[in-house]
Coordinates of C-alpha atoms (C1' of nucleotides) in Angstrom, one line a residue:
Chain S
X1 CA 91.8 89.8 120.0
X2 CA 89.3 92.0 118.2
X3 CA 90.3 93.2 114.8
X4 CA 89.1 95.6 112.0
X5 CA 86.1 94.1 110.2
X6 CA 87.3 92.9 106.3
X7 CA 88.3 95.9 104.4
X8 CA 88.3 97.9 107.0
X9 CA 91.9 100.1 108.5
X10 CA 93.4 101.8 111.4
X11 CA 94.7 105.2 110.5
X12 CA 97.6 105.6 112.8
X13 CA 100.0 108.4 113.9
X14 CA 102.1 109.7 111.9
X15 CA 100.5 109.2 109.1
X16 CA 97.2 110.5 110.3
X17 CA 99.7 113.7 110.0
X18 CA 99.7 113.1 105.8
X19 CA 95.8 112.8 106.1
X20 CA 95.6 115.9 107.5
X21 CA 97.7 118.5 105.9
X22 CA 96.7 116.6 102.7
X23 CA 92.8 117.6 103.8
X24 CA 94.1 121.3 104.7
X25 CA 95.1 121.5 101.5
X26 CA 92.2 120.5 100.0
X27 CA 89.5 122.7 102.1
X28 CA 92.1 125.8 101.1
X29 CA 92.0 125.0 97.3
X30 CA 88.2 124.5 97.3
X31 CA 87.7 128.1 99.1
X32 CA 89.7 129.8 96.7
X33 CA 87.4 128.7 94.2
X34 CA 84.4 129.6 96.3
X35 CA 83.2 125.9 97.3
X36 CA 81.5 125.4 100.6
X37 CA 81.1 122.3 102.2
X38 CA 78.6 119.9 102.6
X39 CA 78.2 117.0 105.0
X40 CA 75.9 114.3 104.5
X41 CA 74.8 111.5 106.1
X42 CA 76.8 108.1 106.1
X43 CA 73.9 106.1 105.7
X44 CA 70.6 106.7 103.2
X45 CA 67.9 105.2 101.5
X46 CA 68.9 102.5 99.5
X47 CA 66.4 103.6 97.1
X48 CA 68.7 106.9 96.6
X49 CA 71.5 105.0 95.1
X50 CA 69.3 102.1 93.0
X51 CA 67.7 105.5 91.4
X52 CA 71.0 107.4 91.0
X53 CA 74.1 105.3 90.6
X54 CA 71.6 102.7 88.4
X55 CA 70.3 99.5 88.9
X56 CA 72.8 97.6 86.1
X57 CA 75.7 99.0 88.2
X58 CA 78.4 96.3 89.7
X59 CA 77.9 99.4 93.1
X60 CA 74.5 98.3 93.2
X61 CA 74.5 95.1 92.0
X62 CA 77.0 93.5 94.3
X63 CA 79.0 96.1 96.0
X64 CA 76.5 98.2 98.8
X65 CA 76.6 97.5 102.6
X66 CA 72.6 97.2 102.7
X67 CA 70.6 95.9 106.1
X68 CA 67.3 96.6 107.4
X69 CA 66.7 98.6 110.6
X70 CA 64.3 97.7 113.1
X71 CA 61.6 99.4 111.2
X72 CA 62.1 97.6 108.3
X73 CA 63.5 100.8 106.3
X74 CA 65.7 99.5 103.4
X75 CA 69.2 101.6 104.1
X76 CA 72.7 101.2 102.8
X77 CA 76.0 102.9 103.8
X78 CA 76.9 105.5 101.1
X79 CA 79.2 103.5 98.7
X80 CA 79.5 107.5 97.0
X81 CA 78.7 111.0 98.1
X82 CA 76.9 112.5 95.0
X83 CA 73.4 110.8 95.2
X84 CA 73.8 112.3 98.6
X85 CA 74.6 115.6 98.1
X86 CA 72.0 115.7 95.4
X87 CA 69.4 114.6 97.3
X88 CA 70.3 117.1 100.4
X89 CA 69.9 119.8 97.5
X90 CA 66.7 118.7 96.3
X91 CA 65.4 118.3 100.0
X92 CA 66.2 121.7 100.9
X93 CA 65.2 123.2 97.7
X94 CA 68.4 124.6 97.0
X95 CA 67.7 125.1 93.8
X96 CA 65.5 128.3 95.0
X97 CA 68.2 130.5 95.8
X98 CA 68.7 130.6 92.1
X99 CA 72.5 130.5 92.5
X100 CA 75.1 127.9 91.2
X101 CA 75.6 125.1 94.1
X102 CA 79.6 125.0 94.6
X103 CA 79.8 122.0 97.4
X104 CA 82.5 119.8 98.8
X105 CA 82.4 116.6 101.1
X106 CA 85.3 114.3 102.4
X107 CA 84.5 111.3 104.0
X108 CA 84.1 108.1 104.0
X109 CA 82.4 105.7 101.9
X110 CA 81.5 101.9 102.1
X111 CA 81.6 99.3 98.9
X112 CA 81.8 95.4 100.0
X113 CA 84.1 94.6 97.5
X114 CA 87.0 92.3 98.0
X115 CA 89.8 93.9 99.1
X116 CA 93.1 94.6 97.1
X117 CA 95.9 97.1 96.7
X118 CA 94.2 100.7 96.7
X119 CA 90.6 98.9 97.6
X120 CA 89.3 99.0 100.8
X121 CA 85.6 98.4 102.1
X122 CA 86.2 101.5 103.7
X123 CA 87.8 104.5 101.9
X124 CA 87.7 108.0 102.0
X125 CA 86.7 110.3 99.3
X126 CA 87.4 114.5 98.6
X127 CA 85.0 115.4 96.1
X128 CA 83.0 118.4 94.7
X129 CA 79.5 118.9 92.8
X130 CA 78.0 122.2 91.1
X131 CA 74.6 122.2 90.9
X132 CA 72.8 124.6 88.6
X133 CA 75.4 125.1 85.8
X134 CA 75.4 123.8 82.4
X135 CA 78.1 126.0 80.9
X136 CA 81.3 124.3 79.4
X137 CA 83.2 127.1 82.0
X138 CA 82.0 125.2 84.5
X139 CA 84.0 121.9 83.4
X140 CA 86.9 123.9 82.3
X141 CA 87.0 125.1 86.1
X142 CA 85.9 121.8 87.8
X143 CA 89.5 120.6 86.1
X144 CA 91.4 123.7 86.6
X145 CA 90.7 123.4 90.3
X146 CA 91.8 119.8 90.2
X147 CA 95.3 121.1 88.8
X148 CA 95.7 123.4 91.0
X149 CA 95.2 120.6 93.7
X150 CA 97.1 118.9 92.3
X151 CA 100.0 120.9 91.5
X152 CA 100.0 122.1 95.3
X153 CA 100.9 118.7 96.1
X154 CA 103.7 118.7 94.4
X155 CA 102.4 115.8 92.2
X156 CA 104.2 116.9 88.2
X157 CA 103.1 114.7 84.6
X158 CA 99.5 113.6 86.2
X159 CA 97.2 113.9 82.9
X160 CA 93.6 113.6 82.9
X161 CA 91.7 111.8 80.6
X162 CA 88.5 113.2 78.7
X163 CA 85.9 112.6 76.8
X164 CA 81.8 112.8 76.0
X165 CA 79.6 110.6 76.6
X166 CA 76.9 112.3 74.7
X167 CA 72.9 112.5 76.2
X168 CA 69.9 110.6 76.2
X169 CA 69.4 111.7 72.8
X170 CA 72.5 111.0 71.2
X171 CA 74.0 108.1 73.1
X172 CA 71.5 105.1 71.9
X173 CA 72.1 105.7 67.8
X174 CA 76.0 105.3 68.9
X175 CA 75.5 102.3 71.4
X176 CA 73.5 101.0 68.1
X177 CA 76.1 101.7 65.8
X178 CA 78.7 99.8 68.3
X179 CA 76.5 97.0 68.7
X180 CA 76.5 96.4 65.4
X181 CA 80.5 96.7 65.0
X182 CA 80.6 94.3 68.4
X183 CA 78.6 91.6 67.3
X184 CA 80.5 89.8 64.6
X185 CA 83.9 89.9 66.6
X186 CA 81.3 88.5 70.0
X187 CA 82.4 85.0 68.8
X188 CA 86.1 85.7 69.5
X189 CA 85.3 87.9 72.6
X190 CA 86.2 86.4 76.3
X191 CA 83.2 85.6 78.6
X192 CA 84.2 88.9 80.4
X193 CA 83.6 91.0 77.2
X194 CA 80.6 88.8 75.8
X195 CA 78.6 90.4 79.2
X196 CA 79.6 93.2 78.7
X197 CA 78.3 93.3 75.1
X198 CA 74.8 92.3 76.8
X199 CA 75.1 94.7 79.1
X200 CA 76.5 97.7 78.4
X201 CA 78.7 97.6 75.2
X202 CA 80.6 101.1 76.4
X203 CA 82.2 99.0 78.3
X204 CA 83.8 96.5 75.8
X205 CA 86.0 99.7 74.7
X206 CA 87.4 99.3 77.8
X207 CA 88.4 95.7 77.1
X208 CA 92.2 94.0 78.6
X209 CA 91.6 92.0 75.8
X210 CA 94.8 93.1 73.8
X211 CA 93.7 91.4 70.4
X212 CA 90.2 92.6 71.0
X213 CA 91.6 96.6 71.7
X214 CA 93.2 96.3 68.0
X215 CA 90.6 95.7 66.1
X216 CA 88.5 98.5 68.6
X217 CA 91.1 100.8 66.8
X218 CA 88.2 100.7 64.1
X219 CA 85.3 101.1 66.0
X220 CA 82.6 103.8 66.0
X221 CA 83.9 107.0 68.3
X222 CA 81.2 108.9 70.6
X223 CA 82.3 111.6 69.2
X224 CA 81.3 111.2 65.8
X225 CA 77.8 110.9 66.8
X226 CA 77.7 113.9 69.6
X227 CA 74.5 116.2 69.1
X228 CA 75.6 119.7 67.9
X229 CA 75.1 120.9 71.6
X230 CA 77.2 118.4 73.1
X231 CA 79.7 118.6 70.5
X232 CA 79.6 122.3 71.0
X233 CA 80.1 122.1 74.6
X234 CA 82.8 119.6 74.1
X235 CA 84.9 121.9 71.7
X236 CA 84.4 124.7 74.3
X237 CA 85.5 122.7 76.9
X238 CA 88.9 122.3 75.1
X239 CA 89.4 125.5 74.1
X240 CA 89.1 126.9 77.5
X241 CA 91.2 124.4 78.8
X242 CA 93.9 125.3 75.8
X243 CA 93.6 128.7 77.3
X244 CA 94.3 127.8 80.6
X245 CA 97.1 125.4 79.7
X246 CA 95.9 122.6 81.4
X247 CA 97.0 119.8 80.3
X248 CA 94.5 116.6 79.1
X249 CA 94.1 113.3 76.7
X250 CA 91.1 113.0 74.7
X251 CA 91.0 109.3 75.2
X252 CA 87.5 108.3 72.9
X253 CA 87.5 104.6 75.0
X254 CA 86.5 106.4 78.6
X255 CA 83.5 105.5 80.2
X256 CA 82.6 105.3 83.0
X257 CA 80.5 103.1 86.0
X258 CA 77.7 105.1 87.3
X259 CA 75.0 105.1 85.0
X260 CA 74.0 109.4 85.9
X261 CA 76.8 110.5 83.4
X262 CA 76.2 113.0 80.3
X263 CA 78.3 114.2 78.3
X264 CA 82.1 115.0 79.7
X265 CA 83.3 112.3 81.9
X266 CA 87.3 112.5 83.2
X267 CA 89.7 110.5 85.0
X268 CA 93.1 110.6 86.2
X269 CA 95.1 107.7 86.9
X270 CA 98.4 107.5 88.6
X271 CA 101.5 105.0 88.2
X272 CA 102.5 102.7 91.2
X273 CA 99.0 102.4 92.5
X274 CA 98.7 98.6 91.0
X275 CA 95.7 97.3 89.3
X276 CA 94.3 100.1 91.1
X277 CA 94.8 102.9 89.6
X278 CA 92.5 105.8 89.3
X279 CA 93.4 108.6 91.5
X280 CA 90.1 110.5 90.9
X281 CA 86.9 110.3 88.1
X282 CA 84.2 112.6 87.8
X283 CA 81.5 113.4 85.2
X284 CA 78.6 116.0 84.0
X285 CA 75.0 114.4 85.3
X286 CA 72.5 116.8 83.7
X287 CA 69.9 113.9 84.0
X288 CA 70.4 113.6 88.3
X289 CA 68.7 115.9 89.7
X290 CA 65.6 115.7 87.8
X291 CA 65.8 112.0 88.3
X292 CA 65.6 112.4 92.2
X293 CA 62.5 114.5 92.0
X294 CA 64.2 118.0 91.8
X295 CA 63.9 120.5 89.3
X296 CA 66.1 119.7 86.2
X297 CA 69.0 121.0 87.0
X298 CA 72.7 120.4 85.7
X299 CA 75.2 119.2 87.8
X300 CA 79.1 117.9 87.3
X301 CA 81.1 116.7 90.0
X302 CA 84.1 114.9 90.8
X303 CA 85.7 112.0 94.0
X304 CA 89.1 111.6 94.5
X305 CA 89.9 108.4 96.3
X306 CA 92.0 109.8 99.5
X307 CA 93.4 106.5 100.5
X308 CA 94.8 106.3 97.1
X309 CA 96.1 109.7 96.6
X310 CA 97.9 109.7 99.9
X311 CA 99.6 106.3 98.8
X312 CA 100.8 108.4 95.3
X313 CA 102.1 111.6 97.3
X314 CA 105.2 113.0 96.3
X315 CA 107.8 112.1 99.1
X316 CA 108.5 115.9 99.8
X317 CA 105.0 116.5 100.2
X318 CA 105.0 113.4 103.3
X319 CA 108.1 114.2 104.4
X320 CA 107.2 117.8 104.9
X321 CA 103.5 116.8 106.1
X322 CA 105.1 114.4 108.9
X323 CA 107.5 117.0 110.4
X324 CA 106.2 118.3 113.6
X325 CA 107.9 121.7 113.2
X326 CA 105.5 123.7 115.3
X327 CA 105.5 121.6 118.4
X328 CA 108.3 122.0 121.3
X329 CA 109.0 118.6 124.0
X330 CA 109.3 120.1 127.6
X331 CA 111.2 117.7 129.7
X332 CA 111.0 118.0 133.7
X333 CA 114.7 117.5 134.9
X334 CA 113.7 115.8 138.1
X335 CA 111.2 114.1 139.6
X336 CA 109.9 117.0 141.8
X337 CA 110.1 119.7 138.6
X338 CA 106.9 118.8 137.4
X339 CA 104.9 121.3 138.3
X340 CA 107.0 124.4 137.0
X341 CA 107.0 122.3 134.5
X342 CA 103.2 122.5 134.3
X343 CA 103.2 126.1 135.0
X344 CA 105.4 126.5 132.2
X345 CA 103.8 124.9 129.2
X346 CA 100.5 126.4 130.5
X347 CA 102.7 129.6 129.7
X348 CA 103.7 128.8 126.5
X349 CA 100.4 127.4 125.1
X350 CA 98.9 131.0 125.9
X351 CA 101.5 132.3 123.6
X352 CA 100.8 130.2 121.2
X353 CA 103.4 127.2 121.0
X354 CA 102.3 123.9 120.9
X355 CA 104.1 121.7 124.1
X356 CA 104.3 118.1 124.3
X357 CA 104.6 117.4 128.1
X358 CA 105.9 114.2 128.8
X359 CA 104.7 113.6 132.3
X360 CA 106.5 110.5 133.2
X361 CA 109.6 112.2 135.2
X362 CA 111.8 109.7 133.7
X363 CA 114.6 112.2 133.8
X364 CA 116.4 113.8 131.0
X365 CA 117.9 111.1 128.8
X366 CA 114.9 109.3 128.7
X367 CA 113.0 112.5 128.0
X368 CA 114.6 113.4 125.4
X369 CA 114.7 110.1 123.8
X370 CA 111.7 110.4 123.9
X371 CA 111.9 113.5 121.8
X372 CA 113.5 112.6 119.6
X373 CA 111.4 109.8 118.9
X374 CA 108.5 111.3 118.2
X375 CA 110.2 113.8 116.1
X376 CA 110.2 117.1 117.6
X377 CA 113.1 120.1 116.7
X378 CA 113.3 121.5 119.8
X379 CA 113.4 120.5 123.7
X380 CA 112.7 122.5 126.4
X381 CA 114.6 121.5 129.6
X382 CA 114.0 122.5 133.6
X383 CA 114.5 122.1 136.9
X384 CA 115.6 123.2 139.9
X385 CA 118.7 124.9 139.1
X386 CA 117.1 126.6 136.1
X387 CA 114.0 127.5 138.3
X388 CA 116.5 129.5 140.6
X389 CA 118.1 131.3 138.0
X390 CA 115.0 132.1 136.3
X391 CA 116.5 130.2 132.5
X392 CA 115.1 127.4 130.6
X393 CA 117.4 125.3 128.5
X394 CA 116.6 125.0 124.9
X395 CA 118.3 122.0 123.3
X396 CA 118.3 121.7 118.7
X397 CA 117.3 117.6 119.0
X398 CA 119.0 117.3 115.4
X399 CA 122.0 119.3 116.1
X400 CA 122.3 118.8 119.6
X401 CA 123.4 122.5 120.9
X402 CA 121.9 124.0 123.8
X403 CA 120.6 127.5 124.6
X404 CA 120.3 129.1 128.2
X405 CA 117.2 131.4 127.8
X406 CA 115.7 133.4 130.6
X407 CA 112.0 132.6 131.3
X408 CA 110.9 136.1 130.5
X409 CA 112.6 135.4 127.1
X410 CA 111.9 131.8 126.3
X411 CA 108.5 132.7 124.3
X412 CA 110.2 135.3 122.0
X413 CA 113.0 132.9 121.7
X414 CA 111.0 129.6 120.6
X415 CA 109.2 131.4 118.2
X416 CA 112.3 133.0 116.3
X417 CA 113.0 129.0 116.4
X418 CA 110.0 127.6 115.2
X419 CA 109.3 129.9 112.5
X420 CA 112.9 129.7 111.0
Chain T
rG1 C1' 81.4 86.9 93.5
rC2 C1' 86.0 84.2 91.1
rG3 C1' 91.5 82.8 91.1
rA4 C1' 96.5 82.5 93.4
rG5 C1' 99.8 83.1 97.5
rA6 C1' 100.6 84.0 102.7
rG7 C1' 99.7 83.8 108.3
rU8 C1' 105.6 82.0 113.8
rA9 C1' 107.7 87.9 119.3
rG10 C1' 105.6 94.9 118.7
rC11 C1' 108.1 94.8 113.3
rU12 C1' 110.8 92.0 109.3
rC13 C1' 111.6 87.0 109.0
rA14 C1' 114.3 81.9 109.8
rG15 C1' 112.7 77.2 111.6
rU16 C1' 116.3 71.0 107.9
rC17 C1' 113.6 64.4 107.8
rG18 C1' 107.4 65.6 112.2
rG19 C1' 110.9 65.4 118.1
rU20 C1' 107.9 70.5 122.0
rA21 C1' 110.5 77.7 118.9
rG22 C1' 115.0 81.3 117.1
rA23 C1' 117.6 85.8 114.8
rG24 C1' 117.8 91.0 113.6
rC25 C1' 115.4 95.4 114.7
rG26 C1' 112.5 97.6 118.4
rC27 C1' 111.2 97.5 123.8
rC28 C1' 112.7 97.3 129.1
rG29 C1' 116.8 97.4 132.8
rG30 C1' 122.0 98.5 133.9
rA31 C1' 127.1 100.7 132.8
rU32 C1' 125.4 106.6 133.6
rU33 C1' 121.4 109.9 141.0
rG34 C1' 120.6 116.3 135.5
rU35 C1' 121.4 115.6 128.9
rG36 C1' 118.9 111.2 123.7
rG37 C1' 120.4 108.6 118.8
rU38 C1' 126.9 105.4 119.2
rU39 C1' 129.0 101.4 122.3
rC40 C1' 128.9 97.4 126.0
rC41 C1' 126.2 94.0 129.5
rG42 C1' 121.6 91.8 130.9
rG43 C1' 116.1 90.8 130.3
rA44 C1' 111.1 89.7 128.6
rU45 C1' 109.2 88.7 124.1
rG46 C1' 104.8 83.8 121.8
rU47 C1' 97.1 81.0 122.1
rC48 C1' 103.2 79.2 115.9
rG49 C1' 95.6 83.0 113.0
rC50 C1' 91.5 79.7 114.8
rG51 C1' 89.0 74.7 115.0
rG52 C1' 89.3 69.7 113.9
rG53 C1' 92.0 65.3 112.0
rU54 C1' 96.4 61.8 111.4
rU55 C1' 100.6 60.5 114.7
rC56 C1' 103.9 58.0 120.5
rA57 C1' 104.8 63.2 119.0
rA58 C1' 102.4 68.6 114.6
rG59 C1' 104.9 75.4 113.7
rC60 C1' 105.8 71.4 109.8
rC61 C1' 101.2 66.6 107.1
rC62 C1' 95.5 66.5 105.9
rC63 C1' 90.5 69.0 106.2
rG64 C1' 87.7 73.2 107.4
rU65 C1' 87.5 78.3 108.7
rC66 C1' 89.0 83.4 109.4
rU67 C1' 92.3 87.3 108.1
rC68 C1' 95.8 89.5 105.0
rU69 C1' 98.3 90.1 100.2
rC70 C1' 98.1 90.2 94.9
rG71 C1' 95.1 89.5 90.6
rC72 C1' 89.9 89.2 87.9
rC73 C1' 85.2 91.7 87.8
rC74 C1' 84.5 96.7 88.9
rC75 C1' 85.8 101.2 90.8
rA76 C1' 88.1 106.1 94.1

RNA sequence: GCGAGAGUAGCUCAGUCGGUAGAGCGCCGGAUUGUGGUUCCGGAUGUCGCGGGUUCAAGCCCCGUCUCUCGCCCCA
């Protein structure tokens, strides 16, 4: 038997239902903040990501699907969308129409990491980027939007987590001022933190070392050695989001992976989700553009992992998402009623109403066993009697009562049904 | 990349001391030639992940390998 490659899953029905209404949901909140989408290619340079997501990054380092074609081009499957997106908007010289860049993607994205609850090789992403706005309103409404989202999908008590990471100019006097607060306790660290330390000593904050995280308590805080603009854009940033009671934890420890970030970086993490747990992360990247060869622009973005988010759905949200409430199960009678039945769901898809045929002409209990398998409200029924008298029978699957509708009626009739 | 556990029917799993494979659910057929979910009767489930080894004999023991699961690193 042939099987999915490592990592790599089946999306079946019904869930590919969840998927879906979960993605409806999505593409309707990003259009009522003005977002268009953007779809980019799968697979890129691998230049684009070494440049963007940073060489010292565990993506780069050890995590990217990379081969060589036959030309001997260098390419990797995306393992995210923004070095993408960015480069499609310095390609095509979007900055030129002078406007703010409101863009979103889903898709998928690749990372050969090794697989575990919430991880997958393959995983799907919903995320959004604007380019060409530096403004704090622009963060306050980057998180406002994922509220919204989030609030639509019934999820209540999610918190996101904020801070600053400071710029270019500001970040290496604190990454000093941590070294030197790191490097006595380095003695007592694990080997995991001791790399760190070396490598990037953000990351030690972010330590599972519980007797390490204590004496953290005392260290130097980004925010103490923000640059009056970033500390100004960070205050604003709060304020606005005071005003539009959204709710958020400065938490000074969050960093984050990809090496583009400047100053606000966020995160939300969910329970139940295992060692897994981010829901979605997202930073400023005023740095990016210029970086890829475009004009220095701002940007800030955000990727929700899909695959993890539709594992944390509120029940009524799936339940809701996996009825089929729009779709009706015609059932032929007898063998020989397959044609009107034909006719007839030919009739009813002009009107409007979704008809799941069952062509098998296994006769009515099978039919609507069959029905009632797959979920459906309603059944419609025919044959020959009913073809004679010009009715349809109309049987509630749930409640198991039956109508007798005339033909000329049956459309008016199933959608008084559907829509109740 | 590192660590631990698991792999037997479509699904969830049992399988004793090594003796040639089972249950429940589901599926198919019948009771029921035009009315489903309940009930009753009957039926098929199979490369015991794959390869090798030990043995008279391996689902069971040993080695390798693949996959899955959980954790580490890291991230969505």
């Amino acid at each position: 038997m042939i099987t999915t490659v490592k990592g790599m899953r089946d999306l079946l029905p019904p869930e590919t239902r969840v998927w879906n209404r979960l993605e409806e949901t999505a593409r309707e909140v990003f259009a009522l903040y003005g977002f268009d989408e953007i779809r980019t290619p799968v697979l890129e340079s691998t230049e684009l990501f070494v440049r963007s997501v940073g060489e010292s990054s565990d993506i780069v380092n050890k995590e990217m699907f990379s081969f060589e074609d036959r030309g001997g081009r260098r390419l990797t499957l995306r393992p995210e969308n923004t070095a993408g997106v960015v480069r499609a908007y310095v390609e095509h010289s979007l900055a030129q129409e002078g406007l703010v860049q409101k863009l979103y993607y889903l898709g998928p994205q690749f990372r050969a990491e090794r697989p575990q609850k919430g991880r997958f090789r393959e995983f799907r992403q919903i995320g959004a980027e604007v380019l060409g706005a530096a403004d704090a309103a622009t963060d306050a409404e980057i998180l406002i939007l994922l509220f919204d989202l989030f609030s639509r999908l019934g999820f209540t008590g999610l918190r996101v987590s904020l801070n600053s990471v400071g710029t270019d100019e500001c970040r290496p006097a604190y990454v000093d001022a941590l070294r030197a607060f790191l490097a006595p306790l380095a003695e007592s660290m694990g080997e995991d933190d001791r790399r760190r330390l070396e490598q990037n000593p953000l990351r030690v904050l972010d330590t599972k070392d519980p007797a390490l995280a204590e004496r953290l308590a005392e260290a130097p805080q980004m925010l103490a050695f923000l640059d009056a603009e970033s500390l100004a854009h960070h205050e604003t940033l709060l304020a606005q989001l005071d005003e539009a009671a959204i709710p958020y934890t400065i938490d000074p420890r969050l960093v984050r992976g990809l090496d583009y970030y400047t100053r606000t970086v966020f995160e939300v993490t969910a329970p139940n989700l295992g060692a897994q747990n981010a829901l979605l992360g997202g930073g400023r990247y005023d740095r990016l553009v210029a970086d890829l060869g475009g004009p220095k622009t701002p940007g800030i973005g955000f990727a929700i992992g899909e695959d993890r988010l539709v594992s944390a759905l509120p029940e009524a949200y799936r339940l809701d998402a996996l009825l089929r409430k729009g779709t009706v199960a015609l059932v032929a009678l007898g063998e020989d009623d397959r044609a009107d039945a034909l006719a007839l769901a030919r009739t009813l898809r002009a009107a409007g109403i979704a008809v799941d045929f069952d062509p098998r002409g296994r006769g009515p209990g099978d039919g609507l066993k069959a029905a009632g398998k797959k979920g459906h409200a309603l059944a419609v029924l025919v044959g020959s009697r009913e073809r004679e008298q010009g009715i349809a029978l109309v049987k509630n699957l749930a409640l198991r009562t039956q109508d007798i509708v005339p033909r000329a009626e049956l459309v008016t009739f199933l959608k008084g049904k559907i829509s109740s």
